[in-house]
CSV table of C-alpha atoms in Angstrom, one decimal:
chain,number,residue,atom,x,y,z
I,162,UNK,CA,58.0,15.7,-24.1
I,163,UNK,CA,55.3,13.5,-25.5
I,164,UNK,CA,55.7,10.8,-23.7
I,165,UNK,CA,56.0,13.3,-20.4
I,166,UNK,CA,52.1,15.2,-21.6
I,167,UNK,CA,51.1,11.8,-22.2
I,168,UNK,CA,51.9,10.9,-18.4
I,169,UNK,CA,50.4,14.1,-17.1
I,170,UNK,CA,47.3,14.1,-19.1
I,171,UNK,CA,46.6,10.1,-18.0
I,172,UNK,CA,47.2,11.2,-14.3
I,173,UNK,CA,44.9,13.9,-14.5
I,174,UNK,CA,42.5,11.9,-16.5
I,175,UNK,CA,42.2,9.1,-13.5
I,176,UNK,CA,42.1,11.7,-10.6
I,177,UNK,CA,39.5,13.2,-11.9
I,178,UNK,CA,37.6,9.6,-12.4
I,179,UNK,CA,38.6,8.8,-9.0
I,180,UNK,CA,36.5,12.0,-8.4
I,181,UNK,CA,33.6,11.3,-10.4
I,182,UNK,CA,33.6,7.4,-8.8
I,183,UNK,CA,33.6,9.0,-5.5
I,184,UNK,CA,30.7,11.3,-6.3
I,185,UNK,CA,28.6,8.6,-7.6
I,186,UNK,CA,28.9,6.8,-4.4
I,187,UNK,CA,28.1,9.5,-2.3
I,188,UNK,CA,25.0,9.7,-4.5
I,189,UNK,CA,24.2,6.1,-3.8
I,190,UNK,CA,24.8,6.0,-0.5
I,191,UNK,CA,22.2,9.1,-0.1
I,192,UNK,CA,20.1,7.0,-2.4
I,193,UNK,CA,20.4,4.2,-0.5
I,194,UNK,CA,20.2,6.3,3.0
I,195,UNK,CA,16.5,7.5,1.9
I,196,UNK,CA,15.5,3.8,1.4
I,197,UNK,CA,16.7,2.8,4.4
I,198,UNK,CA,14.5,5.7,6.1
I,199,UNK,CA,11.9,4.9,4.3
I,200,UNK,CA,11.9,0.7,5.0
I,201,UNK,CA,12.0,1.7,8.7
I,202,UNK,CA,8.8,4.2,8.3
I,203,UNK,CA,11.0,7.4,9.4
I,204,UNK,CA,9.6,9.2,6.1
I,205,UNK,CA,10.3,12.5,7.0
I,206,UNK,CA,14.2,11.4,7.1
I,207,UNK,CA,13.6,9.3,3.5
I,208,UNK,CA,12.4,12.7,2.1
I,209,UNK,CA,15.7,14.8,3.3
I,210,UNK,CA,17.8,12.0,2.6
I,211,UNK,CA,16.2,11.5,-1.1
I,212,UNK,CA,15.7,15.3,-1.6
I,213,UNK,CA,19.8,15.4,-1.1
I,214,UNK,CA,19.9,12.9,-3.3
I,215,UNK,CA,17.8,14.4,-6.2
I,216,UNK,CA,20.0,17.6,-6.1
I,217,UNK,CA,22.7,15.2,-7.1
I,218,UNK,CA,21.2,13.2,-9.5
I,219,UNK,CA,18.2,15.3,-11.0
I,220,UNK,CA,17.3,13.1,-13.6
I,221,UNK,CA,17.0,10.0,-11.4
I,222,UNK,CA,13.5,9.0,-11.8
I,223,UNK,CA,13.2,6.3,-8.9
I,224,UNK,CA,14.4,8.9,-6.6
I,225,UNK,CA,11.4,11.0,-7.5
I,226,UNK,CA,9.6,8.1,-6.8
I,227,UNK,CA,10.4,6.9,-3.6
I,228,UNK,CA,9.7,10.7,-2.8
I,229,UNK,CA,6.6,10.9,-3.7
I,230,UNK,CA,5.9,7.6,-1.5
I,231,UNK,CA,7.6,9.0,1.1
I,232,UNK,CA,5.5,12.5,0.9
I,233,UNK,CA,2.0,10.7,0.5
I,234,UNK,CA,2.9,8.8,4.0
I,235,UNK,CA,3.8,12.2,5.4
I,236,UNK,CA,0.6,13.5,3.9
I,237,UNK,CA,1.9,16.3,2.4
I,238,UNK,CA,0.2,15.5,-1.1
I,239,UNK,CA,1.2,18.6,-3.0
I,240,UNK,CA,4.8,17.2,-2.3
I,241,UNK,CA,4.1,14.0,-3.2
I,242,UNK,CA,2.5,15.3,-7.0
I,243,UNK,CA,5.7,17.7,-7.5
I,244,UNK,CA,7.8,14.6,-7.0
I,245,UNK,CA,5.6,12.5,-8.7
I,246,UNK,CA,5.3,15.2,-12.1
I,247,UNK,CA,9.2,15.3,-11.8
I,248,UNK,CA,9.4,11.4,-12.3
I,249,UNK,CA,6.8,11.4,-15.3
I,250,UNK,CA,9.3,14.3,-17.1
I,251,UNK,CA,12.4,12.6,-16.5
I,252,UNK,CA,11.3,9.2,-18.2
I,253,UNK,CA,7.3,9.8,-20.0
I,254,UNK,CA,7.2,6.3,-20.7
I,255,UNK,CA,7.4,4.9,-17.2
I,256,UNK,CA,4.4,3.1,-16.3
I,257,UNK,CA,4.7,3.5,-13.1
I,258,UNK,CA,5.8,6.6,-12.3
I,259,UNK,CA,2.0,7.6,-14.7
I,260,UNK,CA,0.4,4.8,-11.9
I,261,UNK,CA,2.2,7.1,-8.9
I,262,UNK,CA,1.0,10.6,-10.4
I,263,UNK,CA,-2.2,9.2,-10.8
I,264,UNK,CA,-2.4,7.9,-6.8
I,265,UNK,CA,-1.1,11.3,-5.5
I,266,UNK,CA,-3.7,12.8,-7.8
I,267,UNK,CA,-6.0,11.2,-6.3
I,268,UNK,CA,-4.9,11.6,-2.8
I,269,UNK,CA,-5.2,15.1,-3.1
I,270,UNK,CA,-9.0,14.6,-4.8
I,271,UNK,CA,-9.6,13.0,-2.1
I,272,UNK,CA,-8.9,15.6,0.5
I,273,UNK,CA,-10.1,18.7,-1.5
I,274,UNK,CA,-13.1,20.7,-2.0
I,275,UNK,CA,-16.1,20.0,-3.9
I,276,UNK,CA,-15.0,22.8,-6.7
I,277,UNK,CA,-11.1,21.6,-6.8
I,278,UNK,CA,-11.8,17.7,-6.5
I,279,UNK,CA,-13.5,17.0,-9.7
I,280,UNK,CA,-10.1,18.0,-12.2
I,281,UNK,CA,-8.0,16.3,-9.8
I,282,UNK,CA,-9.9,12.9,-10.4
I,283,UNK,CA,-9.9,13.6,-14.3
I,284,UNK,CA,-6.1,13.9,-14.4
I,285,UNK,CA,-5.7,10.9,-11.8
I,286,UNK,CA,-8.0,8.6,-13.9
I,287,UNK,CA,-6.1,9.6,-17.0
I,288,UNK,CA,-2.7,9.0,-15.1
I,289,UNK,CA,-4.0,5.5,-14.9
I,290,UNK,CA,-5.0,5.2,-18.0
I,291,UNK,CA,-1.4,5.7,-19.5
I,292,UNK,CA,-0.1,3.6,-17.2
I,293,UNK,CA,-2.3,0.9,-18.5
I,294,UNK,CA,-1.5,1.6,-22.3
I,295,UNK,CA,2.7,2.5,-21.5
I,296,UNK,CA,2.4,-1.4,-19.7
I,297,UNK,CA,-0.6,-3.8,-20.0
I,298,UNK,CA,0.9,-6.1,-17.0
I,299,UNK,CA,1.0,-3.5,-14.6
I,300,UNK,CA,-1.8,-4.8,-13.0
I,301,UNK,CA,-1.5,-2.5,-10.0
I,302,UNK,CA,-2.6,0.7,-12.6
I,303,UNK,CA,-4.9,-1.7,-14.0
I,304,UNK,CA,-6.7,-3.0,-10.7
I,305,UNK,CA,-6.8,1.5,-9.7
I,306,UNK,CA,-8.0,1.9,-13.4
I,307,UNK,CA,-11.0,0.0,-12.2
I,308,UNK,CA,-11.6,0.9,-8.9
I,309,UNK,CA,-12.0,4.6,-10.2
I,310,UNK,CA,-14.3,3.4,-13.2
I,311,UNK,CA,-16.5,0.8,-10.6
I,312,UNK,CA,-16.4,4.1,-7.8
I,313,UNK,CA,-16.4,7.3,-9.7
I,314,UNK,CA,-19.2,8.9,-11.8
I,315,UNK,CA,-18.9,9.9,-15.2
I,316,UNK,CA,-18.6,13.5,-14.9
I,317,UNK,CA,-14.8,13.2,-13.3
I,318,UNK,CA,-13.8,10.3,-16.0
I,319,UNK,CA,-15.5,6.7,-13.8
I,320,UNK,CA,-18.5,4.8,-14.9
I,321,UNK,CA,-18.9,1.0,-14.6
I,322,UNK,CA,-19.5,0.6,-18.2
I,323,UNK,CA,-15.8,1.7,-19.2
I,324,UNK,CA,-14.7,-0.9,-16.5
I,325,UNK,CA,-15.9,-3.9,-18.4
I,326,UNK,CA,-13.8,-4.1,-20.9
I,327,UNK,CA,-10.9,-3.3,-18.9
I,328,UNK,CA,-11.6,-6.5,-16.5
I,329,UNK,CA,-12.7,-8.4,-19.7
I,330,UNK,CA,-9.1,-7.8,-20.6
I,331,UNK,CA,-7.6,-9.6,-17.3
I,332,UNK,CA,-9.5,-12.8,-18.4
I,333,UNK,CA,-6.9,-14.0,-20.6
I,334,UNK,CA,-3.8,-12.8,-18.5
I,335,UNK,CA,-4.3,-13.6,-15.0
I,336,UNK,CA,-7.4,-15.3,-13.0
I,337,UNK,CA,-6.6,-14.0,-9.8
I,338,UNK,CA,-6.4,-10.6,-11.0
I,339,UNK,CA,-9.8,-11.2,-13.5
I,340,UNK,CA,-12.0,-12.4,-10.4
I,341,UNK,CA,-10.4,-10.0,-8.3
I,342,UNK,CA,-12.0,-7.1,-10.5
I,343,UNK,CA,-15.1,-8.3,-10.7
I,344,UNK,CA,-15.1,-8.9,-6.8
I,345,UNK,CA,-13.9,-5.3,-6.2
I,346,UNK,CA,-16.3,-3.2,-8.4
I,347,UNK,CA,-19.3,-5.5,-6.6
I,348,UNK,CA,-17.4,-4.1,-3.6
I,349,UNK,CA,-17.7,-0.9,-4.5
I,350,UNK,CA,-21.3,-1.6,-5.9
I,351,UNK,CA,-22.0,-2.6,-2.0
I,352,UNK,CA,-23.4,-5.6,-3.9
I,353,UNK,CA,-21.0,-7.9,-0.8
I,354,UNK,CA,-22.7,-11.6,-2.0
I,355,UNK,CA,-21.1,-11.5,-5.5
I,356,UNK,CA,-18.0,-9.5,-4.5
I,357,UNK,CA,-17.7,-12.4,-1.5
I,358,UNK,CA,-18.1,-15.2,-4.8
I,359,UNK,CA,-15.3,-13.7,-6.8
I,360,UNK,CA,-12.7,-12.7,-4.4
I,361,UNK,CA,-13.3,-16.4,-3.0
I,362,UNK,CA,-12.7,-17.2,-7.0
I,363,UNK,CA,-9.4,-14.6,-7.1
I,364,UNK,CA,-7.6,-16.6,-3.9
I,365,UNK,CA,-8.7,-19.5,-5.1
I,366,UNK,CA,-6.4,-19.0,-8.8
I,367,UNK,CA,-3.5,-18.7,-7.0
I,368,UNK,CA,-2.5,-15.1,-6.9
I,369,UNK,CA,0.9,-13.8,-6.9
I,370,UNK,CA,0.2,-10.3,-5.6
I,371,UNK,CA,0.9,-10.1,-2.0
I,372,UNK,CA,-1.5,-7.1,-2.1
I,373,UNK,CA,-4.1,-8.5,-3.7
I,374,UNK,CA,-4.3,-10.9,-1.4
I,375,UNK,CA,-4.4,-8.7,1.9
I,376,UNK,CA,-6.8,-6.2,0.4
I,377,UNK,CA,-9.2,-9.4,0.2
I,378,UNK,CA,-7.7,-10.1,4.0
I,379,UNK,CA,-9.0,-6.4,4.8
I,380,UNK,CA,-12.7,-7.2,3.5
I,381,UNK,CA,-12.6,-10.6,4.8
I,382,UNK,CA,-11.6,-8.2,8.4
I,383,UNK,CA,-14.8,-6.2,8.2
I,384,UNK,CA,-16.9,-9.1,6.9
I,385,UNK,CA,-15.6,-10.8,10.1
I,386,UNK,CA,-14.8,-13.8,7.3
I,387,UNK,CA,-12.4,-15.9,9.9
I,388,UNK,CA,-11.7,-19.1,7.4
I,389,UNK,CA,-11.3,-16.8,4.7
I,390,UNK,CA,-8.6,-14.3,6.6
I,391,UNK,CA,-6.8,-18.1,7.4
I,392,UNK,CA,-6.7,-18.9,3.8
I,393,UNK,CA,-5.3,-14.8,3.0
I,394,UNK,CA,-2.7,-15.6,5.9
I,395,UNK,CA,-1.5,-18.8,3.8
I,396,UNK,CA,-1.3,-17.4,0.4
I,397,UNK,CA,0.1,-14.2,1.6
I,398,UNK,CA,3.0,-16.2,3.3
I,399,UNK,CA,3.7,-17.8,-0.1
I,400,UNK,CA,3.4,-14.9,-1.8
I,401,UNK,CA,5.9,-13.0,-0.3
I,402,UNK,CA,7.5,-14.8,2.8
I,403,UNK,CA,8.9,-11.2,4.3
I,404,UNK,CA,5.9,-9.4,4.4
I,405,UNK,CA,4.4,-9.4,8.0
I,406,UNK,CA,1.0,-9.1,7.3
I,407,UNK,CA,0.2,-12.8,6.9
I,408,UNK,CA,0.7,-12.4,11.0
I,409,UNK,CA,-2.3,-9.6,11.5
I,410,UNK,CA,-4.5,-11.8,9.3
I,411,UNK,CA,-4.0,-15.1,11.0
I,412,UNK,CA,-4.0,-13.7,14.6
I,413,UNK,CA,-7.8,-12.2,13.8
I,414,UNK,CA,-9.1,-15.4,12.0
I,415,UNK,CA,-8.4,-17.3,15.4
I,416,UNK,CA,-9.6,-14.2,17.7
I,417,UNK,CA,-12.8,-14.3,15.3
I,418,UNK,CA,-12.9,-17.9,16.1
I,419,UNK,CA,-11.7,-17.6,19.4
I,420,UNK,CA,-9.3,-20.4,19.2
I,421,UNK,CA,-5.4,-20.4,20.0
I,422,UNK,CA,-5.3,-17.0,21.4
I,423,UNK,CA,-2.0,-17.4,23.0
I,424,UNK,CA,-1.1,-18.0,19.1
I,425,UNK,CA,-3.4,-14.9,17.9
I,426,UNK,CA,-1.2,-13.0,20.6
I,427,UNK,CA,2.3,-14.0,19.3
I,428,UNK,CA,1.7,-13.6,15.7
I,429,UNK,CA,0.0,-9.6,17.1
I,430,UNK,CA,2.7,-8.8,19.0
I,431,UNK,CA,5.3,-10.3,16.1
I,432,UNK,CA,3.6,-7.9,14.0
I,433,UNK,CA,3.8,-5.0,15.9
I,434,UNK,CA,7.1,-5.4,16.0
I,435,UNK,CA,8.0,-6.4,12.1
I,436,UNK,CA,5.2,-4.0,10.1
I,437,UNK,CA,6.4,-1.0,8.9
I,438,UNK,CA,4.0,2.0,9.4
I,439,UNK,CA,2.5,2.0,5.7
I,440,UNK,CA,-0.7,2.7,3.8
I,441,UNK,CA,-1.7,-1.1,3.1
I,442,UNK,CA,-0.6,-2.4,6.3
I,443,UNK,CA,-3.0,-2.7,9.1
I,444,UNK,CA,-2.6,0.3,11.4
I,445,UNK,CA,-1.1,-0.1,14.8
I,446,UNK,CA,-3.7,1.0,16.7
I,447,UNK,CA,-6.4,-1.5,14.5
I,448,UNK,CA,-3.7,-4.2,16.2
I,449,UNK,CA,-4.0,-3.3,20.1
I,450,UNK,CA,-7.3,-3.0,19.6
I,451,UNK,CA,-7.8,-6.8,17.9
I,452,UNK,CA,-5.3,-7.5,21.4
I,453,UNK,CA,-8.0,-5.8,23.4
I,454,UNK,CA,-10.7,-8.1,22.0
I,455,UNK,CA,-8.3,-11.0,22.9
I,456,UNK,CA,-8.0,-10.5,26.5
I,457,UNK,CA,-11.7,-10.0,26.0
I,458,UNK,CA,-12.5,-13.5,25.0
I,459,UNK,CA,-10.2,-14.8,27.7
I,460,UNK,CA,-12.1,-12.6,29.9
I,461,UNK,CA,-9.0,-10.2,30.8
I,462,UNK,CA,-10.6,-7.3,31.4
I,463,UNK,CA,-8.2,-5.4,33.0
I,464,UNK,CA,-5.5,-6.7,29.9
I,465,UNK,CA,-8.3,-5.5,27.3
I,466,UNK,CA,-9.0,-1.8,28.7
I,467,UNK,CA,-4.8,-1.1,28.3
I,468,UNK,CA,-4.9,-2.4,24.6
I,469,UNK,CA,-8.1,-0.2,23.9
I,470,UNK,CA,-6.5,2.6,25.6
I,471,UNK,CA,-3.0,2.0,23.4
I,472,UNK,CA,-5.2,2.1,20.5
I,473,UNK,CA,-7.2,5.4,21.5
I,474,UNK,CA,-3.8,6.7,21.7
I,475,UNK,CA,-2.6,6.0,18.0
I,476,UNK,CA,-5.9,6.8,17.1
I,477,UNK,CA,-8.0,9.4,19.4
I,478,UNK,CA,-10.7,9.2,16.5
I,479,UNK,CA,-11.6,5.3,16.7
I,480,UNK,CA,-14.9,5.2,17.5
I,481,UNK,CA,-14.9,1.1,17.3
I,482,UNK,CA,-11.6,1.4,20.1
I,483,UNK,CA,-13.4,4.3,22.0
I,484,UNK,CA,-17.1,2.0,22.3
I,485,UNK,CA,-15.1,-1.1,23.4
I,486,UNK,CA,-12.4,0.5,26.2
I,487,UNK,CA,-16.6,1.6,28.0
I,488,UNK,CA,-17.5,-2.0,28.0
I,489,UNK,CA,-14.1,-3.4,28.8
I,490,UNK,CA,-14.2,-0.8,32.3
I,491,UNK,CA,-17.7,-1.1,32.8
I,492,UNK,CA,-17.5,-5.2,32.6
């Protein structure tokens, strides 16, 4: 009789871990289905898949996280602080799930009124500052801890004084990220000859942040900096040799230097293709519209008006896309 219980019981036992294993994959797999959504920039399936997913695993922080990515590329940025506060309860001592809150936060200070905007900064400037103390190398929380301190007044938490010490602190840690501080609050100063001295100084320390490195190639895009957006496209290769971007960056050095265009077009068109749609990636339409200035140089009018038109239609606000499609059909 024992032995026969014994039997039964150990049967039982591993059905019901057979069902258990089989619910943990189904978990996973709608885990892994929201990432997948999410890599190929369909973020309103990431957040059904992931939402799914949290209502099997509710205390799976990353899930939270990845939702509150996936909401703050939906703009839906009440969403995106929900998921974000869930992630912060389920593990307080995440770094980067503070660093998250404290973006969304901020997202939504950005888009609110005068009356709402100013608590919203306080509690994303003190999301970053946890971040920094739960983590001193998360630079990323570190480099946002700054940008709000060089950017914001006093009154919601900023002030350039309380920056100092904070970029006084990269000194001994990183160079790149040191002299990118200082480059960026001179950015945000609008003092551009000292910010154009240090972020020269940051890619010159060899930096290991891929997006470091393409926020310099953004300001080296508006400074129309063309040797310095071939020396981001280098570094940014090295630093991560799957992110696209290096593409965008080299294709507008040579357009700004109006050399190898049939190049500049490949590496465009490659990244039209490869970039997913993604706050730190250059937009779409900013991409048919570099095209457009292509054709331009080559004196392809006819070419140029279709790119400018393909980026009016990404972007029917784009003033810069709007002015040149009138002087590619006028010319």
């Amino acid at each position: 009789m024992k032995t026969g219980m014994a039997l039964a019981l150990a049967v039982i036992w591993v059905g019901m871990g057979s069902v258990w294993a089989t619910a943990t994959v189904k978990q996973s797999d709608a885990f892994e289905a929201g990432r997948r959504a999410y890599e190929g920039s369909d973020y309103a399936k990431a957040a059904a898949e992931l939402q799914a997913a949290a209502a099997k695993e509710p205390q799976n922080g990353d899930i939270q996280l990845l939702l509150t990515k996936s909401y703050l590329e939906l703009q839906e940025r009440d969403a995106a602080i929900n998921s974000a506060e869930k992630a912060v309860a389920i593990d307080p001592k995440s770094s980067v799930y503070h660093e998250w809150l404290g973006r969304a936060y901020g997202e939504k200070a950005d888009h609110s009124s005068m009356f709402s905007a100013p608590g919203l900064a306080r509690k994303t400037h003190r999301e970053f500052e946890i971040a920094v103390q739960l983590d001193e190398k998360n630079f990323a929380a570190r480099q946002a801890l700054i940008e709000f301190d060089c950017a914001a007044p006093g009154m919601v938490g900023g002030g350039e004084e309380k920056a100092k010490p904070e970029i006084e602190k990269l000194k001994s840690m990183d160079a790149s990220e040191w002299h990118y501080a200082l480059g960026n609050c001179r950015r945000q100063k609008k003092d551009f000859a000292d910010a154009d001295a240090e972020f020269q100084l940051a890619l010159e320390s060899k930096p290991k942040s891929a997006e470091l490195i393409y926020d310099i190639g953004d300001y080296a895009v508006r400074r129309s900096q063309a040797e310095r957006l071939m020396e981001v496209a280098e570094l940014g290769a090295k630093a991560d040799s799957a992110d696209p971007r290096d593409r965008f960056y080299r294709a507008v050095g040579l357009i700004l230097k109006n050399e190898k265009l049939e190049e500049a077009e490949r590496f465009l068109k490659a990244y039209l293709q490869e970039a997913p749609k993604r706050a730190g990636y250059p937009r779409y339409a900013v991409a048919h519209e570099w095209l457009g200035r292509l054709h331009e140089n080559k004196g392809e009018k006819e070419a140029a008006a279709k790119e400018y038109q393909a980026a009016l239609q990404l972007d029917p606000k784009s003033k810069s896309a709007r002015e040149a499609l009138k002087r590619a059909e006028k010319n």
